[in-house]
Amino acid sequence: MEHPENHPDYKGLQVNSGVKSQPSVNPYRRPRARRARLTADEFVSGIRNGDTAVLGQAVTLIESTVPEHQQLAQEVIEKCLPYSGHSRRIGITGVPGAGKSTSIDVFGLHVLRDGGKLAVLAIDPSSERTQGSILGDKTRMEKLSQHPSAFIRPSPSAGSLGGVARKTRETIVLCEAAGYDTIFVETVGVGQSETAVHSMVDFFLLIQLAGTGDELQGIKRGIMEMADGIAINKADGDNVDRANLAAAQFRNALHLFPPTPSGWRPEVVTYSGYYDLNVDKVWGMIDRYFDFVKANGYFEKKRNEQAKYWMLETINEQLRNDFYMRPEIRALLEQKELRVLNNEQSSFTAAHDVLNRYYELLKDVR
Ligand code: GDP
């Protein structure tokens, strides 16, 4: 008898045998829900083996602001560095609506036709404000995002333009170590981010639209001076003549610019990204450029200059962060600002005072 309550003489409530309960733990569940953190060497070997999940995780590490992530990320970058450098780095800029995503989609397929691997990265300064990046969004590059040899990564979203750009630059190193031999870095042609992109790519392509002379004026002169090539998009249908006219105008405008440090004369071509017309003209130009700068030594020279630039930029960024993140310095700055605005102290002595306080703080730590 299982229970005394079930004895024939028992008059109270009876207990019926129930249904056996299921084990509370699902035997098919994976042993660990959380992924264990990889070591730097595991990251590097995953990246080198072309494991895109590991590459993606490593990029996330680069983008993290957590100090220990940063430390690990730097170790991974350092270990990837010997395998980096063997790619064509191409910057692509143009105002919103110029057709960057449409073009990158077809450019990408064009590059991948001959094999190889392509990474599409982005620098989007507006992401700081919108709390999310627009550039590099996979949905904008429909065909490319489904291609097994393409790695698309949106712009890092947090921090200053300098910080965002540095992360993209570091991501290039990882992508190259993973065997990506063409890297696109996309940016919106409206602000300062071009300078940052220019400082990390070999070739800088400006995507333009056919337009009136007025629109030509609207383009920032600085951006045109940085461009190694101008590609006029949407040269299709009724727009072909206008595109050709615009090309002639751009060629004339470029003649007025001083010669580029590479000795290369920027070219202007017309194409249609949407209808996939004359895309090989764009690539013909890019191929000619690489042949030219590799032959005259400018390719190496520019990369060395860029490496130096990024070292100095990183120092600047870290110094600035260290300075401005200190509560005591921030408080003192606020006071000094008031004094300067009230004409109680000159800007220069106020700056000196704040800097001196900073140096004292540094001494205290030592
Ligand atoms: P982005 O803002 O620079 O990335 O520009 P998109 O690639 O999103 O393109 C903006 C608009 O232009 C979209 O509606 C595209 O369909 C259109 N577009 C892009 N390339 C071409 C082209 O070659 N010809 C024509 N007619 N339209 C295009």
mmCIF file of N, CA, C and O and ligand atoms in Angstrom, residues 93-106 134-135 140-141 186-188 207 209 232-237 239 271-277, ligand 1:
data_model
loop_
_atom_site.group_PDB
_atom_site.id
_atom_site.type_symbol
_atom_site.label_atom_id
_atom_site.label_comp_id
_atom_site.label_asym_id
_atom_site.label_seq_id
_atom_site.Cartn_x
_atom_site.Cartn_y
_atom_site.Cartn_z
ATOM 1 N N THR A 93 32.904 57.698 -50.995
ATOM 2 C CA THR A 93 32.093 58.730 -50.368
ATOM 3 C C THR A 93 31.113 59.322 -51.379
ATOM 4 O O THR A 93 31.241 59.106 -52.579
ATOM 5 N N GLY A 94 30.159 60.050 -50.897
ATOM 6 C CA GLY A 94 29.137 60.660 -51.753
ATOM 7 C C GLY A 94 27.995 61.091 -50.860
ATOM 8 O O GLY A 94 27.761 60.477 -49.812
ATOM 9 N N VAL A 95 27.297 62.132 -51.269
ATOM 10 C CA VAL A 95 26.201 62.617 -50.430
ATOM 11 C C VAL A 95 25.099 61.550 -50.361
ATOM 12 O O VAL A 95 25.030 60.682 -51.236
ATOM 13 N N PRO A 96 24.239 61.616 -49.328
ATOM 14 C CA PRO A 96 23.143 60.647 -49.267
ATOM 15 C C PRO A 96 22.310 60.721 -50.547
ATOM 16 O O PRO A 96 22.025 61.819 -51.024
ATOM 17 N N GLY A 97 22.000 59.571 -51.116
ATOM 18 C CA GLY A 97 21.221 59.562 -52.351
ATOM 19 C C GLY A 97 22.079 59.477 -53.600
ATOM 20 O O GLY A 97 21.565 59.273 -54.700
ATOM 21 N N ALA A 98 23.387 59.614 -53.445
ATOM 22 C CA ALA A 98 24.283 59.533 -54.608
ATOM 23 C C ALA A 98 24.292 58.120 -55.186
ATOM 24 O O ALA A 98 24.626 57.921 -56.345
ATOM 25 N N GLY A 99 23.936 57.169 -54.350
ATOM 26 C CA GLY A 99 23.872 55.780 -54.817
ATOM 27 C C GLY A 99 25.011 54.931 -54.286
ATOM 28 O O GLY A 99 25.436 53.974 -54.925
ATOM 29 N N LYS A 100 25.476 55.251 -53.085
ATOM 30 C CA LYS A 100 26.606 54.505 -52.537
ATOM 31 C C LYS A 100 26.260 53.039 -52.294
ATOM 32 O O LYS A 100 26.995 52.145 -52.693
ATOM 33 N N SER A 101 25.123 52.814 -51.632
ATOM 34 C CA SER A 101 24.824 51.400 -51.314
ATOM 35 C C SER A 101 24.536 50.604 -52.576
ATOM 36 O O SER A 101 25.016 49.478 -52.717
ATOM 37 N N THR A 102 23.783 51.197 -53.491
ATOM 38 C CA THR A 102 23.497 50.516 -54.747
ATOM 39 C C THR A 102 24.818 50.188 -55.455
ATOM 40 O O THR A 102 25.014 49.080 -55.958
ATOM 41 N N SER A 103 25.706 51.161 -55.459
ATOM 42 C CA SER A 103 26.980 50.983 -56.166
ATOM 43 C C SER A 103 27.862 49.952 -55.481
ATOM 44 O O SER A 103 28.474 49.116 -56.139
ATOM 45 N N ILE A 104 27.932 50.026 -54.156
ATOM 46 C CA ILE A 104 28.797 49.088 -53.439
ATOM 47 C C ILE A 104 28.321 47.658 -53.682
ATOM 48 O O ILE A 104 29.118 46.737 -53.818
ATOM 49 N N ASP A 105 27.026 47.499 -53.768
ATOM 50 C CA ASP A 105 26.467 46.179 -54.059
ATOM 51 C C ASP A 105 27.013 45.651 -55.399
ATOM 52 O O ASP A 105 27.515 44.530 -55.465
ATOM 53 N N VAL A 106 26.960 46.455 -56.441
ATOM 54 C CA VAL A 106 27.460 45.972 -57.748
ATOM 55 C C VAL A 106 28.986 45.980 -57.820
ATOM 56 O O VAL A 106 29.576 45.062 -58.399
ATOM 57 N N ILE A 134 23.773 54.077 -39.788
ATOM 58 C CA ILE A 134 23.037 53.849 -41.019
ATOM 59 C C ILE A 134 23.961 53.165 -42.022
ATOM 60 O O ILE A 134 23.603 52.183 -42.642
ATOM 61 N N LEU A 135 25.173 53.701 -42.130
ATOM 62 C CA LEU A 135 26.083 53.166 -43.130
ATOM 63 C C LEU A 135 26.496 51.733 -42.793
ATOM 64 O O LEU A 135 26.695 51.392 -41.650
ATOM 65 N N ARG A 140 20.961 47.263 -46.973
ATOM 66 C CA ARG A 140 21.116 48.155 -48.104
ATOM 67 C C ARG A 140 21.890 47.506 -49.247
ATOM 68 O O ARG A 140 21.886 47.994 -50.352
ATOM 69 N N MET A 141 22.611 46.438 -48.925
ATOM 70 C CA MET A 141 23.404 45.783 -49.959
ATOM 71 C C MET A 141 22.914 44.350 -50.097
ATOM 72 O O MET A 141 23.521 43.417 -49.591
ATOM 73 N N GLU A 186 33.196 53.061 -46.376
ATOM 74 C CA GLU A 186 32.177 53.976 -46.891
ATOM 75 C C GLU A 186 31.948 55.126 -45.905
ATOM 76 O O GLU A 186 32.021 54.933 -44.695
ATOM 77 N N THR A 187 31.675 56.301 -46.438
ATOM 78 C CA THR A 187 31.295 57.395 -45.556
ATOM 79 C C THR A 187 30.386 58.365 -46.296
ATOM 80 O O THR A 187 30.366 58.395 -47.520
ATOM 81 N N VAL A 188 29.651 59.153 -45.542
ATOM 82 C CA VAL A 188 28.779 60.145 -46.165
ATOM 83 C C VAL A 188 29.596 61.382 -46.488
ATOM 84 O O VAL A 188 30.333 61.877 -45.649
ATOM 85 N N ILE A 207 31.628 59.487 -55.301
ATOM 86 C CA ILE A 207 30.474 59.213 -56.155
ATOM 87 C C ILE A 207 29.655 60.494 -56.285
ATOM 88 O O ILE A 207 29.288 61.109 -55.276
ATOM 89 N N LEU A 209 26.621 62.854 -58.668
ATOM 90 C CA LEU A 209 25.462 62.770 -59.556
ATOM 91 C C LEU A 209 25.607 63.834 -60.636
ATOM 92 O O LEU A 209 26.221 64.878 -60.409
ATOM 93 N N ILE A 232 30.618 59.334 -61.764
ATOM 94 C CA ILE A 232 29.300 59.963 -61.842
ATOM 95 C C ILE A 232 28.260 58.883 -62.065
ATOM 96 O O ILE A 232 28.255 58.195 -63.089
ATOM 97 N N ASN A 233 27.416 58.734 -61.064
ATOM 98 C CA ASN A 233 26.448 57.627 -61.053
ATOM 99 C C ASN A 233 25.159 58.033 -61.786
ATOM 100 O O ASN A 233 24.965 59.201 -62.116
ATOM 101 N N LYS A 234 24.331 57.054 -62.001
ATOM 102 C CA LYS A 234 23.008 57.219 -62.604
ATOM 103 C C LYS A 234 23.116 57.686 -64.058
ATOM 104 O O LYS A 234 22.254 58.429 -64.538
ATOM 105 N N ALA A 235 24.192 57.291 -64.724
ATOM 106 C CA ALA A 235 24.318 57.589 -66.152
ATOM 107 C C ALA A 235 23.517 56.530 -66.897
ATOM 108 O O ALA A 235 24.056 55.578 -67.460
ATOM 109 N N ASP A 236 22.208 56.662 -66.817
ATOM 110 C CA ASP A 236 21.331 55.705 -67.503
ATOM 111 C C ASP A 236 20.117 56.456 -68.052
ATOM 112 O O ASP A 236 19.799 57.562 -67.608
ATOM 113 N N GLY A 237 19.463 55.879 -69.037
ATOM 114 C CA GLY A 237 18.253 56.482 -69.621
ATOM 115 C C GLY A 237 18.504 57.896 -70.110
ATOM 116 O O GLY A 237 19.517 58.189 -70.745
ATOM 117 N N ASN A 239 19.403 60.298 -68.599
ATOM 118 C CA ASN A 239 20.401 61.001 -67.784
ATOM 119 C C ASN A 239 21.814 60.923 -68.364
ATOM 120 O O ASN A 239 22.721 61.589 -67.856
ATOM 121 N N TYR A 271 28.861 56.023 -64.918
ATOM 122 C CA TYR A 271 28.374 54.638 -64.843
ATOM 123 C C TYR A 271 26.960 54.643 -64.260
ATOM 124 O O TYR A 271 26.459 55.695 -63.832
ATOM 125 N N SER A 272 26.359 53.481 -64.234
ATOM 126 C CA SER A 272 25.078 53.353 -63.555
ATOM 127 C C SER A 272 25.128 52.144 -62.623
ATOM 128 O O SER A 272 25.313 51.016 -63.066
ATOM 129 N N GLY A 273 25.030 52.435 -61.349
ATOM 130 C CA GLY A 273 25.078 51.348 -60.373
ATOM 131 C C GLY A 273 23.818 50.497 -60.449
ATOM 132 O O GLY A 273 23.865 49.274 -60.439
ATOM 133 N N TYR A 274 22.708 51.184 -60.595
ATOM 134 C CA TYR A 274 21.414 50.491 -60.551
ATOM 135 C C TYR A 274 21.262 49.535 -61.731
ATOM 136 O O TYR A 274 20.795 48.415 -61.586
ATOM 137 N N TYR A 275 21.671 50.007 -62.928
ATOM 138 C CA TYR A 275 21.523 49.161 -64.128
ATOM 139 C C TYR A 275 22.810 48.418 -64.471
ATOM 140 O O TYR A 275 22.891 47.776 -65.503
ATOM 141 N N ASP A 276 23.773 48.523 -63.592
ATOM 142 C CA ASP A 276 25.036 47.819 -63.773
ATOM 143 C C ASP A 276 25.675 48.131 -65.139
ATOM 144 O O ASP A 276 26.071 47.233 -65.880
ATOM 145 N N LEU A 277 25.753 49.414 -65.462
ATOM 146 C CA LEU A 277 26.351 49.834 -66.733
ATOM 147 C C LEU A 277 27.710 50.495 -66.473
ATOM 148 O O LEU A 277 27.815 51.347 -65.583
HETATM 149 P P1 GDP B 1 23.161 56.247 -50.855
HETATM 150 O O1 GDP B 1 22.344 57.087 -49.934
HETATM 151 O O2 GDP B 1 24.313 57.040 -51.405
HETATM 152 O O3 GDP B 1 23.583 54.944 -50.279
HETATM 153 O O4 GDP B 1 22.226 55.954 -52.144
HETATM 154 P P2 GDP B 1 21.370 54.674 -52.529
HETATM 155 O O5 GDP B 1 22.228 53.601 -53.067
HETATM 156 O O6 GDP B 1 20.460 54.342 -51.408
HETATM 157 O O7 GDP B 1 20.538 55.246 -53.771
HETATM 158 C C1 GDP B 1 19.632 56.325 -53.663
HETATM 159 C C2 GDP B 1 18.556 56.193 -54.716
HETATM 160 O O8 GDP B 1 19.133 56.305 -56.019
HETATM 161 C C3 GDP B 1 17.844 54.864 -54.681
HETATM 162 O O9 GDP B 1 16.484 55.087 -54.899
HETATM 163 C C4 GDP B 1 18.453 54.092 -55.833
HETATM 164 O O10 GDP B 1 17.545 53.162 -56.389
HETATM 165 C C5 GDP B 1 18.773 55.193 -56.825
HETATM 166 N N1 GDP B 1 19.932 54.826 -57.666
HETATM 167 C C6 GDP B 1 21.136 54.357 -57.228
HETATM 168 N N2 GDP B 1 21.944 54.121 -58.260
HETATM 169 C C7 GDP B 1 21.250 54.448 -59.385
HETATM 170 C C8 GDP B 1 21.565 54.426 -60.785
HETATM 171 O O11 GDP B 1 22.632 54.020 -61.216
HETATM 172 N N3 GDP B 1 20.594 54.855 -61.641
HETATM 173 C C9 GDP B 1 19.387 55.289 -61.205
HETATM 174 N N4 GDP B 1 18.516 55.704 -62.108
HETATM 175 N N5 GDP B 1 19.052 55.312 -59.909
HETATM 176 C C10 GDP B 1 19.959 54.902 -58.999
#
